[in-house]
mmCIF file of N, CA and C in Angstrom:
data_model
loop_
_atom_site.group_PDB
_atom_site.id
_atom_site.type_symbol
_atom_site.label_atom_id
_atom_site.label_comp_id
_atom_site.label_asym_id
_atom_site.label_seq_id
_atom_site.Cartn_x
_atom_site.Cartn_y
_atom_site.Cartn_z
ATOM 1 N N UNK A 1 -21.632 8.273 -12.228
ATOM 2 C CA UNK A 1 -22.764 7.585 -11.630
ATOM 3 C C UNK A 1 -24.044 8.068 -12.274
ATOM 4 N N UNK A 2 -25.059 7.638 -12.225
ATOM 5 C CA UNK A 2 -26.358 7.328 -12.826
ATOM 6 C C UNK A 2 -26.782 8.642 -11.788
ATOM 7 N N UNK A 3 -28.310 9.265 -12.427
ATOM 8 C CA UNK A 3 -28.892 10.080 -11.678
ATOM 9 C C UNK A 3 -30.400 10.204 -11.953
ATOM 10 N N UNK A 4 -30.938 10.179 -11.112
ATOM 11 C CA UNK A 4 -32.532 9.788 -11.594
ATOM 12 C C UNK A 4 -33.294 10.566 -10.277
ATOM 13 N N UNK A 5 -33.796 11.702 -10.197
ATOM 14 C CA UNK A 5 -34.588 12.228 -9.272
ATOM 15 C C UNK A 5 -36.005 11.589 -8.725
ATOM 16 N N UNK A 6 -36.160 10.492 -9.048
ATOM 17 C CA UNK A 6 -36.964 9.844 -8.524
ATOM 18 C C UNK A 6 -36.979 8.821 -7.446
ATOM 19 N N UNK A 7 -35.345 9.173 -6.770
ATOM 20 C CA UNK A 7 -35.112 8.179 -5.691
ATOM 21 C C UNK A 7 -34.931 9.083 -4.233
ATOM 22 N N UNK A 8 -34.940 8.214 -3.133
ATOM 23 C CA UNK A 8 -35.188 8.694 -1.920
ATOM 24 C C UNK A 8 -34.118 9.971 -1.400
ATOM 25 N N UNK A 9 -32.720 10.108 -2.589
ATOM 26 C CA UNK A 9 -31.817 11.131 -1.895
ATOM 27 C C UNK A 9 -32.403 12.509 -2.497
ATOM 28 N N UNK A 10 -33.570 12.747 -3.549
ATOM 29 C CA UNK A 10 -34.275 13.574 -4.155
ATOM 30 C C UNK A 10 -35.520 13.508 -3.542
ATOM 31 N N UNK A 11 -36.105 12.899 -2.758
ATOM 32 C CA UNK A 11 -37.367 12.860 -1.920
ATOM 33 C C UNK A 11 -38.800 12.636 -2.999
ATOM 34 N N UNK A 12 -38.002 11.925 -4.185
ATOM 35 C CA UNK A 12 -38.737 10.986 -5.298
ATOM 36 C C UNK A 12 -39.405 12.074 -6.089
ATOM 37 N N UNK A 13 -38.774 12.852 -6.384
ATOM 38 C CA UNK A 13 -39.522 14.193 -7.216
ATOM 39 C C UNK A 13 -38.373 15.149 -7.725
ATOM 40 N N UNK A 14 -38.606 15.728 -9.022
ATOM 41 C CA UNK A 14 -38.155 15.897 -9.846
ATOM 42 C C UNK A 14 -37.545 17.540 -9.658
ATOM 43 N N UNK A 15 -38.632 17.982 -8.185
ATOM 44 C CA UNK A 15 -38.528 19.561 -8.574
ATOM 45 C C UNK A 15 -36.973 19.877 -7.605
ATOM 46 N N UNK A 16 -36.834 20.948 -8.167
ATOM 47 C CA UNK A 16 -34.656 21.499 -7.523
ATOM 48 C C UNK A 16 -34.463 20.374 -7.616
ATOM 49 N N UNK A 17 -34.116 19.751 -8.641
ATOM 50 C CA UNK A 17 -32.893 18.288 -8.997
ATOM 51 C C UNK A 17 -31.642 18.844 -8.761
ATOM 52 N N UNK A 18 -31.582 20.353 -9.187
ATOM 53 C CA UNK A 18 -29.734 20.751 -9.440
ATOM 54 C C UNK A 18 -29.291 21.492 -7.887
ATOM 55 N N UNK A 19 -30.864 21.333 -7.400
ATOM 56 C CA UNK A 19 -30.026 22.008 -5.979
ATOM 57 C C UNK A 19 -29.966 20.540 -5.176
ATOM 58 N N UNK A 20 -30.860 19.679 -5.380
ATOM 59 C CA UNK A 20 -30.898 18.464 -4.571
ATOM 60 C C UNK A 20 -29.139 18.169 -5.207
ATOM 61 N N UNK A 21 -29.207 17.702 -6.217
ATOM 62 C CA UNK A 21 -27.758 17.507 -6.482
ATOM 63 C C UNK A 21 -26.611 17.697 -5.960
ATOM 64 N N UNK A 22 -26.609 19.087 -5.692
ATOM 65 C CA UNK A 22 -25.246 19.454 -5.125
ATOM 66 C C UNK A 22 -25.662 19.993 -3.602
ATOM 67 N N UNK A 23 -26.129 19.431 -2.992
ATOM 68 C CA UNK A 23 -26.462 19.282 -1.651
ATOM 69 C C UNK A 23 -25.967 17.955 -1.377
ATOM 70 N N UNK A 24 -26.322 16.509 -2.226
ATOM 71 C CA UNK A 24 -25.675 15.563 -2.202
ATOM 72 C C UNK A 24 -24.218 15.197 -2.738
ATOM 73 N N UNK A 25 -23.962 15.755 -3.162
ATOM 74 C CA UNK A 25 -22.548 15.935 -3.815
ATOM 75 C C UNK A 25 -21.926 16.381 -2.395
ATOM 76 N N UNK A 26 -22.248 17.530 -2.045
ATOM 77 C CA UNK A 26 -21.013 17.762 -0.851
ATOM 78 C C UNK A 26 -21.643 16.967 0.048
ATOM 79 N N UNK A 27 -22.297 16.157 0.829
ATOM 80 C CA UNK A 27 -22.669 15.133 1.545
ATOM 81 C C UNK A 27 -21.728 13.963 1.039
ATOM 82 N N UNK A 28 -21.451 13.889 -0.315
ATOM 83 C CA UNK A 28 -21.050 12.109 -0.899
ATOM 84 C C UNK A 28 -19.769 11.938 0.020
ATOM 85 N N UNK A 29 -20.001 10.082 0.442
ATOM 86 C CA UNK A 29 -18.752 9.615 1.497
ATOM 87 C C UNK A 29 -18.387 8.973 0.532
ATOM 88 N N UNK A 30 -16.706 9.098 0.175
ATOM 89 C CA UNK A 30 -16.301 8.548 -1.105
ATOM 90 C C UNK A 30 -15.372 7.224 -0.517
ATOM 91 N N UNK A 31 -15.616 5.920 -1.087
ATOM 92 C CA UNK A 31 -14.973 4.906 -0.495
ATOM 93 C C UNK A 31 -14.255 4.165 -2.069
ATOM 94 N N UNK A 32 -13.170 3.507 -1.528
ATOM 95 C CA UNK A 32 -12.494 2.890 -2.546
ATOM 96 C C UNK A 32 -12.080 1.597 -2.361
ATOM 97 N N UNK A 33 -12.525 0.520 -2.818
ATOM 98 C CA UNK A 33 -12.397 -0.803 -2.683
ATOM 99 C C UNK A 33 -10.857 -1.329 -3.236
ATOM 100 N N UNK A 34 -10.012 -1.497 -2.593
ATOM 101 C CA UNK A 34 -8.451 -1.691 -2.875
ATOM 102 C C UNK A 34 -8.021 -3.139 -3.107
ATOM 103 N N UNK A 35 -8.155 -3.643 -4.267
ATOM 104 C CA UNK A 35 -7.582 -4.876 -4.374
ATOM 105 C C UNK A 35 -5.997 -5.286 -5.001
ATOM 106 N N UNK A 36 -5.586 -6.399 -4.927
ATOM 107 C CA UNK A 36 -4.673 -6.503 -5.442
ATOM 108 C C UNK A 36 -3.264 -5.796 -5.257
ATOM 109 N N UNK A 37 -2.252 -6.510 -5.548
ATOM 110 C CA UNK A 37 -0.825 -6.138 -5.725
ATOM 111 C C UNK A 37 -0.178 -4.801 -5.761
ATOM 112 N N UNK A 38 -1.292 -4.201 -7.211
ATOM 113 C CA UNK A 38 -1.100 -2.640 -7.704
ATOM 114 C C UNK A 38 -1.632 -2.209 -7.452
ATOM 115 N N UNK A 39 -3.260 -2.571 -6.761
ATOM 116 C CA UNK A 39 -3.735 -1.344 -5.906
ATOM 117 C C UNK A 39 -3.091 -1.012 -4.943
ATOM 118 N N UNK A 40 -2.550 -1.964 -3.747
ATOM 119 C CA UNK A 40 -2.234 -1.879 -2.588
ATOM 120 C C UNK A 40 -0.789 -0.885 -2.808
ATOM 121 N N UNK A 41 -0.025 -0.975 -3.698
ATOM 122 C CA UNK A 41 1.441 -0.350 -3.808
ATOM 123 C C UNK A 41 1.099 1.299 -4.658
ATOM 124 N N UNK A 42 -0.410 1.432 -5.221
ATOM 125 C CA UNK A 42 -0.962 2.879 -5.497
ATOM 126 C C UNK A 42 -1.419 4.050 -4.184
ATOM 127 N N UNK A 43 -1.402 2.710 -3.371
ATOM 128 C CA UNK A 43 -1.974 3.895 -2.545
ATOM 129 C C UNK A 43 -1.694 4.962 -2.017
ATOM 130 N N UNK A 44 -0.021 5.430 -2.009
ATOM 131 C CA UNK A 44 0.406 6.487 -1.216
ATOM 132 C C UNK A 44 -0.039 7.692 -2.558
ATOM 133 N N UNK A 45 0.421 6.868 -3.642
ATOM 134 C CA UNK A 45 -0.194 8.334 -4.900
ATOM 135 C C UNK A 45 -0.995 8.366 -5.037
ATOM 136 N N UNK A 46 -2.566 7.814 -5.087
ATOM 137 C CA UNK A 46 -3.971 7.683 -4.358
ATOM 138 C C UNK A 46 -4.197 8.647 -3.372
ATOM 139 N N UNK A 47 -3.580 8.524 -2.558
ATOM 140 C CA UNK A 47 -3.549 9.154 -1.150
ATOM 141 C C UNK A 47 -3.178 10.955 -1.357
ATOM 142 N N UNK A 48 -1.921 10.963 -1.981
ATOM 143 C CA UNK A 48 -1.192 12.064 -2.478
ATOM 144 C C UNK A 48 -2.209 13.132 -3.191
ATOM 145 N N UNK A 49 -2.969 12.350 -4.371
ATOM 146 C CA UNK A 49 -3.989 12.825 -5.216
ATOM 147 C C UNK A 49 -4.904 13.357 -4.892
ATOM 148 N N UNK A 50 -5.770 12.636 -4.188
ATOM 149 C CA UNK A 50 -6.757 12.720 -3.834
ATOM 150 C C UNK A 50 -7.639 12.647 -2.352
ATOM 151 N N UNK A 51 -6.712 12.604 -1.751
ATOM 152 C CA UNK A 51 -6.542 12.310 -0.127
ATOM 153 C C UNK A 51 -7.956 13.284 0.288
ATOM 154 N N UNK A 52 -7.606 14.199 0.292
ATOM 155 C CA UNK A 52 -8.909 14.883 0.498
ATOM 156 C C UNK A 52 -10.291 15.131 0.304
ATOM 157 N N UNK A 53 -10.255 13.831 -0.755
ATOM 158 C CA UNK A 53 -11.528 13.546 -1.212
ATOM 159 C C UNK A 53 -12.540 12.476 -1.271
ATOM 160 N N UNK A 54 -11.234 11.792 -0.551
ATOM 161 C CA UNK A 54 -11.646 9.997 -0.064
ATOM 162 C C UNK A 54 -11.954 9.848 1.560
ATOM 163 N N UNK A 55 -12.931 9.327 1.407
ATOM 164 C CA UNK A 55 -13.442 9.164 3.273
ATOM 165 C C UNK A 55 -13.282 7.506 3.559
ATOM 166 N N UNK A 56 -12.912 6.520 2.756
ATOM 167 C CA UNK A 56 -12.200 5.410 3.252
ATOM 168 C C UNK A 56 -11.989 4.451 2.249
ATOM 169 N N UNK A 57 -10.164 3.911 2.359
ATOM 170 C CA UNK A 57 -9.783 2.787 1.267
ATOM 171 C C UNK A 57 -10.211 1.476 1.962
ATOM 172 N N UNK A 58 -11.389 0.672 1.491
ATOM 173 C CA UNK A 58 -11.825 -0.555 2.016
ATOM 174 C C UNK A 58 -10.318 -1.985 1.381
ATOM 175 N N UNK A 59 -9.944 -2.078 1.936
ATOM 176 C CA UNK A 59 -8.489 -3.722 1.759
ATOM 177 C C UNK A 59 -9.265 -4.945 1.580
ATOM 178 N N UNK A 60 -9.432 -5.184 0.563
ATOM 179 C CA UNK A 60 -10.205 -6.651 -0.064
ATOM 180 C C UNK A 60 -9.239 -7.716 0.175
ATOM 181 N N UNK A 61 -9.320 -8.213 1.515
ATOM 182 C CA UNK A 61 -8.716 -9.545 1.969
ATOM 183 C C UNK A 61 -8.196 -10.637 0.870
ATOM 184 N N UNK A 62 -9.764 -10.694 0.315
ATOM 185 C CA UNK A 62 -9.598 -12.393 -0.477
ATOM 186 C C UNK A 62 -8.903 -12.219 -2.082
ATOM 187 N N UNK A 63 -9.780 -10.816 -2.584
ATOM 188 C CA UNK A 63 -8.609 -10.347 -3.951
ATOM 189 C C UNK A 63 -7.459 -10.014 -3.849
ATOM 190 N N UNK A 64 -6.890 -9.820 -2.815
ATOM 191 C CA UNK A 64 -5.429 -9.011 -2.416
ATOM 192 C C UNK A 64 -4.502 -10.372 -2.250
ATOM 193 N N UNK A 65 -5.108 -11.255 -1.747
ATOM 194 C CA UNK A 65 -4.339 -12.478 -0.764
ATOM 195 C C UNK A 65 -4.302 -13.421 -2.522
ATOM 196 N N UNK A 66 -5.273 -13.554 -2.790
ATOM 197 C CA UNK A 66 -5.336 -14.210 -4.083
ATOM 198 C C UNK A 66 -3.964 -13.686 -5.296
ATOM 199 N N UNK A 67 -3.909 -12.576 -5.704
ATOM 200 C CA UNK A 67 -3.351 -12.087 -6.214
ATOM 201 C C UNK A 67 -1.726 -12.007 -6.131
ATOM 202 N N UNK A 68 -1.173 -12.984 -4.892
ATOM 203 C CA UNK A 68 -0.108 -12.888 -4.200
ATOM 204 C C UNK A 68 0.377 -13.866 -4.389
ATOM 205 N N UNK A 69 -1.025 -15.023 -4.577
ATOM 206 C CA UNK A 69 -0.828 -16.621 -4.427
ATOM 207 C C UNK A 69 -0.933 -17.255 -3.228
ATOM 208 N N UNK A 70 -1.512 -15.967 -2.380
ATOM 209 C CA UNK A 70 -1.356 -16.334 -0.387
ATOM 210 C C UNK A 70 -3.106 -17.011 -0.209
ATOM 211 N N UNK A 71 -2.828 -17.524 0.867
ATOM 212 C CA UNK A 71 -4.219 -17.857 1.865
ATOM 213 C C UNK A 71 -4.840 -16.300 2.214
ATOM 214 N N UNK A 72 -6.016 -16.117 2.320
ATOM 215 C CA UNK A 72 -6.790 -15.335 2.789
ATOM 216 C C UNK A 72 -6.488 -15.788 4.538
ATOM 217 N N UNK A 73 -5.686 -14.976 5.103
ATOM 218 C CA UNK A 73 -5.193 -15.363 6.485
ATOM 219 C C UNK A 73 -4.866 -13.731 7.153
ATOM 220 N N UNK A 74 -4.800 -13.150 7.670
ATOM 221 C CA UNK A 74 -5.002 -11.963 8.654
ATOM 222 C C UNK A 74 -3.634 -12.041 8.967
ATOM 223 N N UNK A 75 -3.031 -13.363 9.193
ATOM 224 C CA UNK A 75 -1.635 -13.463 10.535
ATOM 225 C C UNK A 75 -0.803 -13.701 9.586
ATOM 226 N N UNK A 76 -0.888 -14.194 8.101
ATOM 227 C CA UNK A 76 -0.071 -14.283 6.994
ATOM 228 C C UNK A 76 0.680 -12.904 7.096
ATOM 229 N N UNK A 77 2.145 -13.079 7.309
ATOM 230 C CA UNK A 77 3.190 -11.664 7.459
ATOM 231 C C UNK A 77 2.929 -10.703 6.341
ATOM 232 N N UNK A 78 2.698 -11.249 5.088
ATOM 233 C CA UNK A 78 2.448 -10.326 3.842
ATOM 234 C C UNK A 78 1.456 -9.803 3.818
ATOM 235 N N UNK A 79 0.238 -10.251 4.214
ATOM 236 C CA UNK A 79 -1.188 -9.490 4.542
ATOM 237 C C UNK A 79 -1.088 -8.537 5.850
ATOM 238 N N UNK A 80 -0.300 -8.887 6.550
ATOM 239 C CA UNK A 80 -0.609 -8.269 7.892
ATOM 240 C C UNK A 80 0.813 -6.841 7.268
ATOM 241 N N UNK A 81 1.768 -7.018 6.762
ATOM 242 C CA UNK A 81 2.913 -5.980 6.197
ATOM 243 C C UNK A 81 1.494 -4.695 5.712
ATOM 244 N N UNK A 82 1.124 -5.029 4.460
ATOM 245 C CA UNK A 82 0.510 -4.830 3.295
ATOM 246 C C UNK A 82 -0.672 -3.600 4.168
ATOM 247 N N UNK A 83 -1.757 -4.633 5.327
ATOM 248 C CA UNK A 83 -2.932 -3.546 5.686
ATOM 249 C C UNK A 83 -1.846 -2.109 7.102
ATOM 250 N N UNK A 84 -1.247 -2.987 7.367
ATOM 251 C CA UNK A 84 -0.628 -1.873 7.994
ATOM 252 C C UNK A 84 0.165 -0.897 7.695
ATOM 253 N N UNK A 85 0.816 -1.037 6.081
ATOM 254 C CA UNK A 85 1.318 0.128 5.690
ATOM 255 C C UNK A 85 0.167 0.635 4.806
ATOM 256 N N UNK A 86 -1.037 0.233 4.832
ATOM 257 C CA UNK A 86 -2.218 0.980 4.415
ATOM 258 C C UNK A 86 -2.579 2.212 5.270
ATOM 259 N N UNK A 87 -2.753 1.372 6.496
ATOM 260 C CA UNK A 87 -3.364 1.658 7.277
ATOM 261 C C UNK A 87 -2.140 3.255 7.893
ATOM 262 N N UNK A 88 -1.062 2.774 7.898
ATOM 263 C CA UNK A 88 0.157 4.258 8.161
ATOM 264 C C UNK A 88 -0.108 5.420 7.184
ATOM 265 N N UNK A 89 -0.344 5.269 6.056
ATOM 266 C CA UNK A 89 -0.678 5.767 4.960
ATOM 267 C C UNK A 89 -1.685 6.574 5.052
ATOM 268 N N UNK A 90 -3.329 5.631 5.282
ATOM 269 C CA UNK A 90 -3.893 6.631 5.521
ATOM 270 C C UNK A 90 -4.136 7.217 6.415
ATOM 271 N N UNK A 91 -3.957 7.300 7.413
ATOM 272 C CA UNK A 91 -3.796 7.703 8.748
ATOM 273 C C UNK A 91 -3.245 9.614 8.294
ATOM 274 N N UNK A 92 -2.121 9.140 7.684
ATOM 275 C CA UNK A 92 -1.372 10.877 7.373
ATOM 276 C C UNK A 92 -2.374 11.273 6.520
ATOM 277 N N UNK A 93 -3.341 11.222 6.012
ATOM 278 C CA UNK A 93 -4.049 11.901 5.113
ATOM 279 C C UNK A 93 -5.415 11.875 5.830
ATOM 280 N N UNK A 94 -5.700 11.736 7.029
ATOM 281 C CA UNK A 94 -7.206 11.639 7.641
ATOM 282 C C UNK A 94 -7.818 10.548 6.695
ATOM 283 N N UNK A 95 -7.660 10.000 6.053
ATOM 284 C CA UNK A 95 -8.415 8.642 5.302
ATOM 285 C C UNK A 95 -8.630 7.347 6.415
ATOM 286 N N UNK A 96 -9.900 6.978 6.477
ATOM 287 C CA UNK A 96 -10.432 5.994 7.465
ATOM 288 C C UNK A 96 -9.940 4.431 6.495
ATOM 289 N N UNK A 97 -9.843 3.297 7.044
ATOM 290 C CA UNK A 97 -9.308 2.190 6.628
ATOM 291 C C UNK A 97 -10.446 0.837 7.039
ATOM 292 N N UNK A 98 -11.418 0.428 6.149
ATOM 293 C CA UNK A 98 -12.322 -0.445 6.372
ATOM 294 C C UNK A 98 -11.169 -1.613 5.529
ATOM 295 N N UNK A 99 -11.808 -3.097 6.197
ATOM 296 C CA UNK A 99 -11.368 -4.338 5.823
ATOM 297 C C UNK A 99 -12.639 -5.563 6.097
ATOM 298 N N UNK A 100 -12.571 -6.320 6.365
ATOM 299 C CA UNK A 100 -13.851 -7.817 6.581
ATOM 300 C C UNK A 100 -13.042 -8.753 7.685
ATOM 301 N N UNK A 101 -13.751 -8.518 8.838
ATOM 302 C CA UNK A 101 -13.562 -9.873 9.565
ATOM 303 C C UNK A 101 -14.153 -11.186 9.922
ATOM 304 N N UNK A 102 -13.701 -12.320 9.409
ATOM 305 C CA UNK A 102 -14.661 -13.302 9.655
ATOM 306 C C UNK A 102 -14.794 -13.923 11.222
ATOM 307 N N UNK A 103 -14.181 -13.373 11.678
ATOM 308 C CA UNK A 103 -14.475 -13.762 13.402
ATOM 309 C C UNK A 103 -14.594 -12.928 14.224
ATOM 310 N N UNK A 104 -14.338 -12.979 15.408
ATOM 311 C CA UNK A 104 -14.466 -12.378 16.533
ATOM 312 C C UNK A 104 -13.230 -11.588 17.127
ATOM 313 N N UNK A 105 -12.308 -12.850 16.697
ATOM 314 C CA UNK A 105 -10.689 -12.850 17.293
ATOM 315 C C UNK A 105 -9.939 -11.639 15.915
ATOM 316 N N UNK A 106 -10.779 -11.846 14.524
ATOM 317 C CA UNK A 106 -9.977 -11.137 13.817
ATOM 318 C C UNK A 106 -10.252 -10.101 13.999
ATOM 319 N N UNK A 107 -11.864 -9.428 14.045
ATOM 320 C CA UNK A 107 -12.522 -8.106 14.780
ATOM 321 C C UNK A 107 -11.269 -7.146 15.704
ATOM 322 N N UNK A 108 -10.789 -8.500 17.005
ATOM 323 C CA UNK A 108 -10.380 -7.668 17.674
ATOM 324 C C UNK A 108 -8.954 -7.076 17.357
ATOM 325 N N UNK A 109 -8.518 -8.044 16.659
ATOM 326 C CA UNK A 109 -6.633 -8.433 16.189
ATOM 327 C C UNK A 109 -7.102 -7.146 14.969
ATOM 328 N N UNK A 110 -7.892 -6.755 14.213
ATOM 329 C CA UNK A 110 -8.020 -5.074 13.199
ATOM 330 C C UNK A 110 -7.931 -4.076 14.031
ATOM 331 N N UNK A 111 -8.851 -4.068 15.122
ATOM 332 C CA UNK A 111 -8.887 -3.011 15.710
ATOM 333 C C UNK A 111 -7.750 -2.417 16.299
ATOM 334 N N UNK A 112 -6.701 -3.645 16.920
ATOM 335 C CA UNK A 112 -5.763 -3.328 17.135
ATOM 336 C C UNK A 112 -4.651 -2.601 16.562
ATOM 337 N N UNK A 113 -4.847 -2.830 15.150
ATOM 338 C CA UNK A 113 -3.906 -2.984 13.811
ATOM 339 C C UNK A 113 -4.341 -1.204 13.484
ATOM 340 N N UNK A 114 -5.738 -0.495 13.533
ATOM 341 C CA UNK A 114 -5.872 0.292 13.626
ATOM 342 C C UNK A 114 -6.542 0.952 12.244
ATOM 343 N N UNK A 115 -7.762 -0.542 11.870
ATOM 344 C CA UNK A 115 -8.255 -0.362 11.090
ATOM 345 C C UNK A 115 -9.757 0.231 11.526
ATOM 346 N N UNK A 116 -10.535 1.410 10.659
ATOM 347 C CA UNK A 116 -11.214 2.247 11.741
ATOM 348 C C UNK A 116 -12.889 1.466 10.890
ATOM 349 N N UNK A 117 -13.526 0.484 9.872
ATOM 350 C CA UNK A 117 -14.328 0.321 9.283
ATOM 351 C C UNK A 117 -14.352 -1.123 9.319
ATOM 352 N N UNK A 118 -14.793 -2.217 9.893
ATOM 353 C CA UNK A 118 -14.768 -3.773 9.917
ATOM 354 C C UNK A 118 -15.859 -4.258 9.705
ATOM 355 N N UNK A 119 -16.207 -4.739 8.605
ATOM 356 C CA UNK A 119 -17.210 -5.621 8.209
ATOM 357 C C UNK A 119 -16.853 -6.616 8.675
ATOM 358 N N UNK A 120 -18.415 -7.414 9.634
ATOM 359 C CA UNK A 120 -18.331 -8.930 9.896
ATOM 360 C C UNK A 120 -18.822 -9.532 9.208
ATOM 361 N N UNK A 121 -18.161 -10.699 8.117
ATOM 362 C CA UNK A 121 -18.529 -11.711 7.251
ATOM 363 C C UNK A 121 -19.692 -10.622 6.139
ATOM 364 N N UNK A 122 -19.983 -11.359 5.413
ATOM 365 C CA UNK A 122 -21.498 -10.927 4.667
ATOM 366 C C UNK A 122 -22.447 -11.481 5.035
ATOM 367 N N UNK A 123 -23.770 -11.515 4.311
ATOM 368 C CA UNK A 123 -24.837 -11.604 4.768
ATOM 369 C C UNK A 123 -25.001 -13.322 4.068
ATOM 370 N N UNK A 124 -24.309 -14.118 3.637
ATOM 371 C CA UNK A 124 -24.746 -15.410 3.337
ATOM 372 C C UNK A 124 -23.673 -15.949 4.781
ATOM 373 N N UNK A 125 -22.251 -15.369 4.578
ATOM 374 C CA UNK A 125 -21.769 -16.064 5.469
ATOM 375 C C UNK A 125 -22.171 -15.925 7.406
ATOM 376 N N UNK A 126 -23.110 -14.847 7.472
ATOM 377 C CA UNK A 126 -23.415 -14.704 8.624
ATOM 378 C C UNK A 126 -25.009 -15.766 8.706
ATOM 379 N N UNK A 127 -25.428 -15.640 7.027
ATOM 380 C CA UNK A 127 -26.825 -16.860 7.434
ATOM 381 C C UNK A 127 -26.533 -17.941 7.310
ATOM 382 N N UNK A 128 -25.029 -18.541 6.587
ATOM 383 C CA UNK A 128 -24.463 -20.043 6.629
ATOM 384 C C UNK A 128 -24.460 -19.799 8.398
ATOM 385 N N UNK A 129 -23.698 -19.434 9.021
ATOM 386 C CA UNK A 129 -22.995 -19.879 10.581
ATOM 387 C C UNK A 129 -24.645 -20.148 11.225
ATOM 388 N N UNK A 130 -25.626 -19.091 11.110
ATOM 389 C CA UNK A 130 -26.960 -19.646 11.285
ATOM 390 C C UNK A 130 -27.653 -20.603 11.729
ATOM 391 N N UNK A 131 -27.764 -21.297 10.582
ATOM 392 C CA UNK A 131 -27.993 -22.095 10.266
ATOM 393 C C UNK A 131 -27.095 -23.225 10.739
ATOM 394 N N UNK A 132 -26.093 -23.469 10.360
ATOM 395 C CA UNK A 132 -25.112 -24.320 11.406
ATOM 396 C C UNK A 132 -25.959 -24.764 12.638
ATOM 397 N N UNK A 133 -26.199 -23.284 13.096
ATOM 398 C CA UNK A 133 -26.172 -23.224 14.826
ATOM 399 C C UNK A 133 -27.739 -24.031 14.751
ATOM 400 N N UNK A 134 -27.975 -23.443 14.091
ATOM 401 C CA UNK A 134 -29.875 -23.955 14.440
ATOM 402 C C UNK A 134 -29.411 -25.724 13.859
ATOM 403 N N UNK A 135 -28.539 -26.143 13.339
ATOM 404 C CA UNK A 135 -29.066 -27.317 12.828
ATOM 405 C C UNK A 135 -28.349 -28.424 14.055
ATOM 406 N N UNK A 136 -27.732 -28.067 14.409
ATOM 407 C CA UNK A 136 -26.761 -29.086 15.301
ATOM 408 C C UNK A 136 -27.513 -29.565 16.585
#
């Protein structure tokens, strides 16, 4: 990663860069965006490796489901197999398990599943529904 002491985790100044540094270093929350086929089937040696150094594998719904040839669907048996032996996985290694829900119903149907990080929609698809609402 890039490093430039002129940003807000250096308090925009240059002076103790190497102590600011490694003050942020042991602070860093390390996350890993998991897509696809071979990510999803890396993860226990992922896990094995480095387990202790990862604070959460995020499950990319739409690259994972794509990659399969599946619908981006939650209740699809192969998506729902796939985040829950993620989710068993990291569980034994203290690793937290973020994913994306586009509803309400899927929100609750993760939580259940025992995913501990849920993004709702992004920020176009939360200003598309918006907008919807305001236009009708």
């Amino acid at each position: 990663r890039g490093l430039s002491p002129y940003t807000s985790p250096f308090d925009y100044y240059h002076e103790d860069s190497d102590l600011k540094k490694k003050k942020i270093n042991k602070e860093l929350y390390l996350a890993f965006l998991i897509e696809g086929k071979e990510g999803i089937e890396s993860i226990p040696s992922i896990c094995k490796k480095y387990g202790n150094k990862i604070s959460m594998l995020y499950f990319g719904l739409y690259d994972f489901a794509s990659s399969l040839g599946l619908p981006a669907n939650w209740r699809h048996k192969e998506i729902k197999k796939n985040i829950k032996s993620e989710i068993d996985t990291c569980n034994k290694f203290k690793i937290r398990v973020g994913t994306i829900a586009r509803t309400k119903k899927e929100i609750v149907m993760l939580k259940k599943y025992g995913v501990n990080d849920i993004c709702y929609q992004n920020d176009t698809g939360i200003f598309n529904e918006a907008l919807k609402k305001l236009l009708i």
